[in-house]
Coordinates of C-alpha atoms in Angstrom, one line a residue:
M22 CA 2.4 26.4 19.0
T23 CA -0.7 25.8 17.1
L24 CA -1.9 23.1 15.1
D25 CA -1.8 25.6 12.2
Q26 CA 1.4 26.3 12.4
L27 CA 2.4 22.8 11.6
K28 CA 3.3 21.9 7.6
P29 CA 3.2 18.5 5.6
G30 CA 5.3 15.8 8.1
N31 CA 5.5 17.4 11.4
K32 CA 4.3 14.7 14.2
C33 CA 3.1 16.4 17.4
R34 CA 1.3 15.8 20.8
V35 CA -1.2 17.3 20.9
R36 CA -0.5 19.7 24.6
R37 CA -4.5 21.0 24.7
L38 CA -8.3 23.0 23.1
S39 CA -8.2 26.4 24.1
A40 CA -11.4 26.3 22.5
R41 CA -14.8 25.5 24.9
D42 CA -17.2 25.9 22.6
K43 CA -19.5 24.0 20.3
L44 CA -15.6 23.7 18.5
G45 CA -14.0 22.4 20.9
Q46 CA -16.6 19.7 21.3
R47 CA -16.5 18.8 17.9
L48 CA -12.7 18.5 17.9
L49 CA -13.3 16.4 20.6
D50 CA -16.2 14.5 19.4
M51 CA -13.7 14.4 16.0
G52 CA -10.8 12.4 18.7
I53 CA -9.0 15.1 19.3
Y54 CA -8.0 15.7 23.0
P55 CA -4.6 16.5 24.5
G56 CA -2.0 13.6 24.9
M57 CA -2.6 12.7 21.5
L58 CA -0.3 12.0 18.6
L59 CA -1.3 13.6 15.2
T60 CA 0.9 13.8 11.6
V61 CA 0.3 17.0 9.2
V62 CA -0.5 14.9 6.1
R63 CA -0.8 17.6 4.0
N64 CA -2.8 20.9 2.6
A65 CA -5.7 22.0 -0.2
P66 CA -3.6 23.7 -2.7
L67 CA -4.5 27.4 -1.4
Q68 CA -3.0 26.3 2.1
D69 CA -7.6 25.8 3.2
P70 CA -8.4 23.0 4.8
M71 CA -5.5 20.7 6.1
E72 CA -5.5 17.2 6.5
V73 CA -4.5 15.4 9.6
K74 CA -3.8 11.6 10.9
L75 CA -4.5 10.8 14.3
E76 CA -5.2 7.0 14.9
G77 CA -4.9 5.4 11.9
Y78 CA -7.9 7.8 10.4
L79 CA -7.6 10.9 8.3
I80 CA -9.8 14.3 9.0
S81 CA -9.3 17.4 7.7
L82 CA -8.9 20.5 9.7
R83 CA -9.9 24.6 8.4
H84 CA -6.9 26.3 9.1
E85 CA -9.1 28.2 11.6
E86 CA -10.2 25.3 13.9
A87 CA -6.5 24.5 14.0
R88 CA -5.7 27.2 15.5
V89 CA -7.5 26.0 18.7
V90 CA -4.7 23.3 19.3
E91 CA -2.7 23.9 21.2
V92 CA 0.4 21.2 19.8
E93 CA 3.9 20.4 21.1
L94 CA 6.4 19.0 18.7
P95 CA 7.8 15.3 20.5

């Protein structure tokens, strides 16, 4: 399952990042790494971007970016 498939209110744990290029590095720089717990807060009215809470702060990700984050439900 990937992060872009989750609905607001869902909590998950990051399994791995399938991007190894600039996008993968950008996600790591934002604090998204394997083992991290995330909560999907909301989607924008047209579903893109989505807001995700991790370790006390919020980030916005496009669904295209969230598609490379493999997650598992706790």
